Amino acid sequence: MYFNKISFRVRYAETDQMGVVYHGNYAQYLEMGRVEWLRDTGISYKKMEENGIMLPVVSLLLNYRKSAFYDELISVETRLKKTPSVKIEFDYKIYNEQQEILVEASTVLAFMDMKTKRPIRCPKYLLELIEKREKK
């Protein structure tokens, strides 16, 4: 399956007094990767919300391998696990500049109708964009 990769520097505010990234910030890094994966596929998360669809996280799994530090350039690799249905699943790897794996993670998000707050199937337009992206 297609994957997307983003890179950025760890900001001071994301670290503790030892300059180590606070563990809770990794969930935000995964969100950044996921949002950019969607954008690169051809749809913005904002546009999905404007169309009445939200994607709450229903599962988050993080396996910490090594610490990230202040001002370090890190990369988040986001990969779609399988074709979405009522849920969409992603796998992630976060690397440092030396290409060492810092974190391996996965998330499961549910497609929800914003008005009814009920689960719905993945929108057809998103499935079509994913299929088109996979053919590249």
Short mmCIF file of N, CA and C in Angstrom, two decimals:
data_model
loop_
_atom_site.label_atom_id
_atom_site.label_comp_id
_atom_site.label_asym_id
_atom_site.label_seq_id
_atom_site.Cartn_x
_atom_site.Cartn_y
_atom_site.Cartn_z
N MET A 1 0.84 -1.19 0.00
CA MET A 1 0.00 0.00 0.00
C MET A 1 0.88 1.25 0.00
N TYR A 2 0.35 2.29 -0.58
CA TYR A 2 1.03 3.58 -0.69
C TYR A 2 1.35 4.16 0.68
N PHE A 3 2.50 4.81 0.79
CA PHE A 3 2.82 5.49 2.04
C PHE A 3 3.26 6.92 1.75
N ASN A 4 3.17 7.74 2.78
CA ASN A 4 3.56 9.13 2.72
C ASN A 4 4.60 9.37 3.82
N LYS A 5 5.50 10.30 3.57
CA LYS A 5 6.54 10.60 4.56
C LYS A 5 6.65 12.11 4.74
N ILE A 6 6.65 12.54 6.00
CA ILE A 6 6.88 13.95 6.31
C ILE A 6 8.06 14.04 7.28
N SER A 7 8.74 15.16 7.25
CA SER A 7 9.88 15.38 8.16
C SER A 7 9.76 16.76 8.79
N PHE A 8 10.23 16.87 10.02
CA PHE A 8 10.21 18.14 10.74
C PHE A 8 11.17 18.06 11.91
N ARG A 9 11.49 19.21 12.48
CA ARG A 9 12.38 19.27 13.65
C ARG A 9 11.56 19.29 14.93
N VAL A 10 12.04 18.58 15.92
CA VAL A 10 11.40 18.57 17.24
C VAL A 10 11.54 19.96 17.85
N ARG A 11 10.43 20.51 18.29
CA ARG A 11 10.42 21.84 18.92
C ARG A 11 10.67 21.72 20.42
N TYR A 12 11.23 22.76 20.97
CA TYR A 12 11.57 22.79 22.40
C TYR A 12 10.37 22.47 23.29
N ALA A 13 9.21 23.04 22.94
CA ALA A 13 8.01 22.85 23.76
C ALA A 13 7.53 21.41 23.79
N GLU A 14 8.03 20.56 22.88
CA GLU A 14 7.61 19.16 22.83
C GLU A 14 8.47 18.25 23.70
N THR A 15 9.44 18.85 24.38
CA THR A 15 10.39 18.04 25.16
C THR A 15 10.28 18.31 26.66
N ASP A 16 10.88 17.41 27.43
CA ASP A 16 10.96 17.60 28.87
C ASP A 16 12.27 18.32 29.19
N GLN A 17 12.63 18.43 30.47
CA GLN A 17 13.84 19.16 30.85
C GLN A 17 15.11 18.50 30.36
N MET A 18 15.04 17.24 29.99
CA MET A 18 16.22 16.54 29.49
C MET A 18 16.34 16.65 27.96
N GLY A 19 15.40 17.38 27.34
CA GLY A 19 15.44 17.53 25.90
C GLY A 19 14.86 16.35 25.14
N VAL A 20 14.19 15.44 25.86
CA VAL A 20 13.59 14.24 25.26
C VAL A 20 12.12 14.54 24.94
N VAL A 21 11.66 14.10 23.76
CA VAL A 21 10.26 14.31 23.38
C VAL A 21 9.35 13.61 24.39
N TYR A 22 8.40 14.37 24.93
CA TYR A 22 7.40 13.85 25.84
C TYR A 22 6.55 12.81 25.10
N HIS A 23 6.30 11.66 25.72
CA HIS A 23 5.65 10.54 25.03
C HIS A 23 4.29 10.89 24.43
N GLY A 24 3.55 11.77 25.07
CA GLY A 24 2.22 12.14 24.57
C GLY A 24 2.25 12.88 23.25
N ASN A 25 3.39 13.47 22.90
CA ASN A 25 3.47 14.22 21.64
C ASN A 25 3.50 13.32 20.42
N TYR A 26 3.82 12.06 20.59
CA TYR A 26 3.88 11.16 19.44
C TYR A 26 2.51 10.99 18.79
N ALA A 27 1.43 11.05 19.56
CA ALA A 27 0.09 10.96 18.98
C ALA A 27 -0.15 12.12 18.02
N GLN A 28 0.36 13.30 18.36
CA GLN A 28 0.24 14.45 17.45
C GLN A 28 1.06 14.25 16.19
N TYR A 29 2.24 13.65 16.33
CA TYR A 29 3.07 13.37 15.16
C TYR A 29 2.35 12.41 14.22
N LEU A 30 1.66 11.42 14.78
CA LEU A 30 0.92 10.48 13.95
C LEU A 30 -0.22 11.20 13.24
N GLU A 31 -0.88 12.11 13.93
CA GLU A 31 -1.96 12.88 13.31
C GLU A 31 -1.41 13.71 12.15
N MET A 32 -0.25 14.32 12.35
CA MET A 32 0.36 15.10 11.27
C MET A 32 0.61 14.21 10.05
N GLY A 33 1.13 13.02 10.28
CA GLY A 33 1.38 12.09 9.19
C GLY A 33 0.10 11.68 8.49
N ARG A 34 -0.93 11.40 9.27
CA ARG A 34 -2.23 10.95 8.73
C ARG A 34 -2.89 12.05 7.90
N VAL A 35 -2.88 13.26 8.41
CA VAL A 35 -3.48 14.39 7.69
C VAL A 35 -2.77 14.63 6.37
N GLU A 36 -1.45 14.53 6.38
CA GLU A 36 -0.69 14.72 5.14
C GLU A 36 -0.87 13.55 4.19
N TRP A 37 -1.06 12.35 4.72
CA TRP A 37 -1.36 11.19 3.87
C TRP A 37 -2.66 11.44 3.12
N LEU A 38 -3.69 11.88 3.85
CA LEU A 38 -4.98 12.19 3.23
C LEU A 38 -4.83 13.29 2.17
N ARG A 39 -4.11 14.35 2.52
CA ARG A 39 -3.92 15.47 1.60
C ARG A 39 -3.21 15.00 0.33
N ASP A 40 -2.19 14.19 0.50
CA ASP A 40 -1.42 13.69 -0.63
C ASP A 40 -2.25 12.73 -1.50
N THR A 41 -3.25 12.11 -0.88
CA THR A 41 -4.15 11.21 -1.61
C THR A 41 -5.18 12.01 -2.40
N GLY A 42 -5.40 13.26 -2.00
CA GLY A 42 -6.30 14.13 -2.75
C GLY A 42 -7.48 14.67 -1.98
N ILE A 43 -7.49 14.46 -0.67
CA ILE A 43 -8.61 14.98 0.14
C ILE A 43 -8.07 15.57 1.43
N SER A 44 -8.61 16.69 1.82
CA SER A 44 -8.19 17.28 3.09
C SER A 44 -9.16 16.85 4.19
N TYR A 45 -8.63 16.73 5.38
CA TYR A 45 -9.46 16.37 6.53
C TYR A 45 -10.54 17.44 6.72
N LYS A 46 -10.15 18.68 6.49
CA LYS A 46 -11.10 19.80 6.62
C LYS A 46 -12.26 19.62 5.65
N LYS A 47 -11.97 19.22 4.42
CA LYS A 47 -13.01 19.01 3.41
C LYS A 47 -13.95 17.87 3.83
N MET A 48 -13.38 16.82 4.42
CA MET A 48 -14.23 15.73 4.89
C MET A 48 -15.20 16.22 5.96
N GLU A 49 -14.68 17.05 6.88
CA GLU A 49 -15.55 17.60 7.92
C GLU A 49 -16.62 18.51 7.32
N GLU A 50 -16.24 19.30 6.31
CA GLU A 50 -17.22 20.15 5.63
C GLU A 50 -18.31 19.32 4.96
N ASN A 51 -17.96 18.07 4.59
CA ASN A 51 -18.92 17.15 3.99
C ASN A 51 -19.67 16.34 5.04
N GLY A 52 -19.48 16.66 6.33
CA GLY A 52 -20.24 16.03 7.40
C GLY A 52 -19.66 14.73 7.92
N ILE A 53 -18.37 14.50 7.65
CA ILE A 53 -17.74 13.26 8.10
C ILE A 53 -16.61 13.58 9.06
N MET A 54 -16.57 12.87 10.19
CA MET A 54 -15.45 13.01 11.11
C MET A 54 -14.78 11.65 11.26
N LEU A 55 -13.54 11.68 11.73
CA LEU A 55 -12.75 10.46 11.87
C LEU A 55 -12.15 10.38 13.27
N PRO A 56 -12.93 10.02 14.28
CA PRO A 56 -12.36 9.89 15.61
C PRO A 56 -11.44 8.66 15.70
N VAL A 57 -10.39 8.80 16.48
CA VAL A 57 -9.49 7.68 16.74
C VAL A 57 -10.18 6.74 17.71
N VAL A 58 -10.23 5.46 17.35
CA VAL A 58 -10.84 4.46 18.24
C VAL A 58 -9.78 3.52 18.82
N SER A 59 -8.59 3.55 18.24
CA SER A 59 -7.50 2.73 18.76
C SER A 59 -6.17 3.38 18.41
N LEU A 60 -5.25 3.36 19.38
CA LEU A 60 -3.91 3.93 19.21
C LEU A 60 -2.92 3.01 19.90
N LEU A 61 -1.94 2.54 19.15
CA LEU A 61 -0.91 1.67 19.70
C LEU A 61 0.45 2.26 19.36
N LEU A 62 1.27 2.48 20.38
CA LEU A 62 2.61 3.02 20.19
C LEU A 62 3.63 2.08 20.82
N ASN A 63 4.66 1.75 20.07
CA ASN A 63 5.78 0.97 20.59
C ASN A 63 7.02 1.85 20.50
N TYR A 64 7.50 2.28 21.65
CA TYR A 64 8.66 3.17 21.71
C TYR A 64 9.94 2.34 21.63
N ARG A 65 10.81 2.71 20.73
CA ARG A 65 12.08 2.00 20.55
C ARG A 65 13.26 2.83 21.06
N LYS A 66 13.20 4.14 20.77
CA LYS A 66 14.32 5.02 21.10
C LYS A 66 13.77 6.44 21.23
N SER A 67 14.42 7.27 22.02
CA SER A 67 13.95 8.64 22.24
C SER A 67 14.29 9.57 21.08
N ALA A 68 13.42 10.54 20.89
CA ALA A 68 13.70 11.66 19.99
C ALA A 68 14.06 12.85 20.86
N PHE A 69 14.89 13.75 20.35
CA PHE A 69 15.42 14.86 21.15
C PHE A 69 15.15 16.20 20.48
N TYR A 70 15.22 17.24 21.32
CA TYR A 70 15.05 18.61 20.85
C TYR A 70 15.94 18.89 19.65
N ASP A 71 15.38 19.55 18.65
CA ASP A 71 16.04 20.01 17.43
C ASP A 71 16.45 18.88 16.49
N GLU A 72 16.08 17.66 16.80
CA GLU A 72 16.39 16.54 15.94
C GLU A 72 15.39 16.52 14.77
N LEU A 73 15.89 16.22 13.58
CA LEU A 73 15.03 16.07 12.42
C LEU A 73 14.46 14.66 12.46
N ILE A 74 13.13 14.58 12.52
CA ILE A 74 12.49 13.26 12.54
C ILE A 74 11.54 13.15 11.34
N SER A 75 11.28 11.91 10.95
CA SER A 75 10.39 11.64 9.82
C SER A 75 9.30 10.68 10.28
N VAL A 76 8.09 10.95 9.81
CA VAL A 76 6.94 10.09 10.09
C VAL A 76 6.51 9.47 8.77
N GLU A 77 6.55 8.16 8.72
CA GLU A 77 6.11 7.41 7.55
C GLU A 77 4.73 6.84 7.87
N THR A 78 3.75 7.18 7.04
CA THR A 78 2.36 6.76 7.27
C THR A 78 1.93 5.86 6.12
N ARG A 79 1.38 4.71 6.48
CA ARG A 79 0.99 3.72 5.46
C ARG A 79 -0.42 3.23 5.76
N LEU A 80 -1.26 3.20 4.73
CA LEU A 80 -2.60 2.63 4.87
C LEU A 80 -2.46 1.13 5.03
N LYS A 81 -3.10 0.58 6.03
CA LYS A 81 -2.96 -0.85 6.32
C LYS A 81 -3.76 -1.71 5.34
N LYS A 82 -5.01 -1.30 5.06
CA LYS A 82 -5.87 -2.04 4.13
C LYS A 82 -6.97 -1.10 3.64
N THR A 83 -7.70 -1.57 2.66
CA THR A 83 -8.78 -0.75 2.09
C THR A 83 -9.80 -0.44 3.18
N PRO A 84 -10.14 0.84 3.34
CA PRO A 84 -11.09 1.23 4.40
C PRO A 84 -12.50 0.70 4.18
N SER A 85 -13.21 0.53 5.29
CA SER A 85 -14.62 0.16 5.24
C SER A 85 -15.35 1.17 6.14
N VAL A 86 -15.78 0.74 7.30
CA VAL A 86 -16.34 1.67 8.29
C VAL A 86 -15.21 2.30 9.09
N LYS A 87 -14.06 1.67 9.02
CA LYS A 87 -12.88 2.20 9.70
C LYS A 87 -11.72 2.28 8.72
N ILE A 88 -10.75 3.09 9.09
CA ILE A 88 -9.54 3.24 8.30
C ILE A 88 -8.36 3.03 9.24
N GLU A 89 -7.42 2.19 8.81
CA GLU A 89 -6.31 1.79 9.67
C GLU A 89 -4.98 2.20 9.04
N PHE A 90 -4.11 2.76 9.88
CA PHE A 90 -2.80 3.20 9.45
C PHE A 90 -1.70 2.58 10.30
N ASP A 91 -0.58 2.31 9.67
CA ASP A 91 0.65 1.93 10.36
C ASP A 91 1.65 3.07 10.17
N TYR A 92 2.51 3.26 11.17
CA TYR A 92 3.47 4.36 11.14
C TYR A 92 4.84 3.87 11.61
N LYS A 93 5.86 4.55 11.10
CA LYS A 93 7.20 4.43 11.63
C LYS A 93 7.75 5.84 11.74
N ILE A 94 8.36 6.12 12.88
CA ILE A 94 9.01 7.41 13.09
C ILE A 94 10.50 7.16 13.19
N TYR A 95 11.26 7.88 12.36
CA TYR A 95 12.71 7.71 12.27
C TYR A 95 13.44 8.98 12.69
N ASN A 96 14.68 8.81 13.12
CA ASN A 96 15.55 9.98 13.34
C ASN A 96 16.41 10.19 12.10
N GLU A 97 17.34 11.15 12.17
CA GLU A 97 18.19 11.47 11.01
C GLU A 97 19.09 10.31 10.61
N GLN A 98 19.41 9.43 11.54
CA GLN A 98 20.27 8.29 11.26
C GLN A 98 19.45 7.09 10.74
N GLN A 99 18.17 7.32 10.46
CA GLN A 99 17.24 6.30 9.96
C GLN A 99 17.01 5.18 10.99
N GLU A 100 17.22 5.49 12.27
CA GLU A 100 16.90 4.55 13.33
C GLU A 100 15.40 4.68 13.65
N ILE A 101 14.75 3.55 13.84
CA ILE A 101 13.33 3.59 14.19
C ILE A 101 13.18 4.03 15.64
N LEU A 102 12.43 5.11 15.83
CA LEU A 102 12.15 5.61 17.18
C LEU A 102 10.85 5.02 17.71
N VAL A 103 9.84 4.97 16.84
CA VAL A 103 8.52 4.52 17.24
C VAL A 103 7.88 3.74 16.09
N GLU A 104 7.19 2.66 16.43
CA GLU A 104 6.30 1.98 15.50
C GLU A 104 4.91 2.10 16.11
N ALA A 105 3.94 2.42 15.26
CA ALA A 105 2.60 2.71 15.79
C ALA A 105 1.52 2.29 14.80
N SER A 106 0.30 2.23 15.31
CA SER A 106 -0.86 2.00 14.45
C SER A 106 -2.05 2.73 15.06
N THR A 107 -2.95 3.13 14.18
CA THR A 107 -4.20 3.76 14.62
C THR A 107 -5.35 3.17 13.83
N VAL A 108 -6.51 3.19 14.46
CA VAL A 108 -7.76 2.84 13.80
C VAL A 108 -8.69 4.02 14.04
N LEU A 109 -9.28 4.51 12.95
CA LEU A 109 -10.24 5.61 13.03
C LEU A 109 -11.55 5.15 12.42
N ALA A 110 -12.66 5.65 12.93
CA ALA A 110 -13.98 5.28 12.42
C ALA A 110 -14.56 6.44 11.63
N PHE A 111 -15.19 6.13 10.50
CA PHE A 111 -15.93 7.15 9.75
C PHE A 111 -17.25 7.36 10.47
N MET A 112 -17.52 8.62 10.81
CA MET A 112 -18.74 8.94 11.56
C MET A 112 -19.48 10.09 10.89
N ASP A 113 -20.79 9.99 10.88
CA ASP A 113 -21.64 11.07 10.40
C ASP A 113 -21.67 12.13 11.51
N MET A 114 -21.31 13.36 11.19
CA MET A 114 -21.22 14.41 12.21
C MET A 114 -22.58 14.76 12.81
N LYS A 115 -23.66 14.62 12.05
CA LYS A 115 -24.98 14.95 12.56
C LYS A 115 -25.54 13.85 13.45
N THR A 116 -25.48 12.62 12.98
CA THR A 116 -26.10 11.52 13.72
C THR A 116 -25.16 10.90 14.75
N LYS A 117 -23.85 11.17 14.60
CA LYS A 117 -22.82 10.58 15.47
C LYS A 117 -22.82 9.04 15.36
N ARG A 118 -23.21 8.55 14.19
CA ARG A 118 -23.26 7.11 13.93
C ARG A 118 -22.18 6.73 12.92
N PRO A 119 -21.65 5.52 13.03
CA PRO A 119 -20.66 5.07 12.05
C PRO A 119 -21.26 4.97 10.65
N ILE A 120 -20.43 5.27 9.66
CA ILE A 120 -20.84 5.16 8.26
C ILE A 120 -19.71 4.48 7.49
N ARG A 121 -20.00 4.07 6.28
CA ARG A 121 -18.98 3.47 5.43
C ARG A 121 -18.08 4.57 4.87
N CYS A 122 -16.87 4.17 4.51
CA CYS A 122 -15.92 5.08 3.88
C CYS A 122 -16.58 5.69 2.65
N PRO A 123 -16.49 7.00 2.49
CA PRO A 123 -17.11 7.64 1.31
C PRO A 123 -16.51 7.10 0.01
N LYS A 124 -17.38 6.95 -0.97
CA LYS A 124 -16.97 6.41 -2.27
C LYS A 124 -15.84 7.25 -2.88
N TYR A 125 -15.93 8.58 -2.76
CA TYR A 125 -14.91 9.44 -3.36
C TYR A 125 -13.53 9.18 -2.76
N LEU A 126 -13.48 8.85 -1.47
CA LEU A 126 -12.19 8.55 -0.85
C LEU A 126 -11.66 7.20 -1.33
N LEU A 127 -12.54 6.21 -1.44
CA LEU A 127 -12.13 4.91 -1.97
C LEU A 127 -11.58 5.05 -3.39
N GLU A 128 -12.23 5.89 -4.20
CA GLU A 128 -11.77 6.11 -5.58
C GLU A 128 -10.40 6.79 -5.60
N LEU A 129 -10.18 7.76 -4.72
CA LEU A 129 -8.89 8.44 -4.65
C LEU A 129 -7.79 7.47 -4.19
N ILE A 130 -8.12 6.62 -3.24
CA ILE A 130 -7.14 5.63 -2.75
C ILE A 130 -6.78 4.66 -3.88
N GLU A 131 -7.80 4.18 -4.58
CA GLU A 131 -7.56 3.25 -5.69
C GLU A 131 -6.69 3.92 -6.77
N LYS A 132 -7.01 5.15 -7.07
CA LYS A 132 -6.24 5.90 -8.07
C LYS A 132 -4.79 6.06 -7.61
N ARG A 133 -4.60 6.37 -6.34
CA ARG A 133 -3.25 6.56 -5.79
C ARG A 133 -2.46 5.26 -5.80
N GLU A 134 -3.13 4.15 -5.53
CA GLU A 134 -2.46 2.85 -5.50
C GLU A 134 -1.95 2.44 -6.88
N LYS A 135 -2.62 2.92 -7.93
CA LYS A 135 -2.24 2.56 -9.30
C LYS A 135 -0.99 3.29 -9.76
N LYS A 136 -0.64 4.38 -9.08
CA LYS A 136 0.55 5.16 -9.47
C LYS A 136 1.83 4.41 -9.21
#
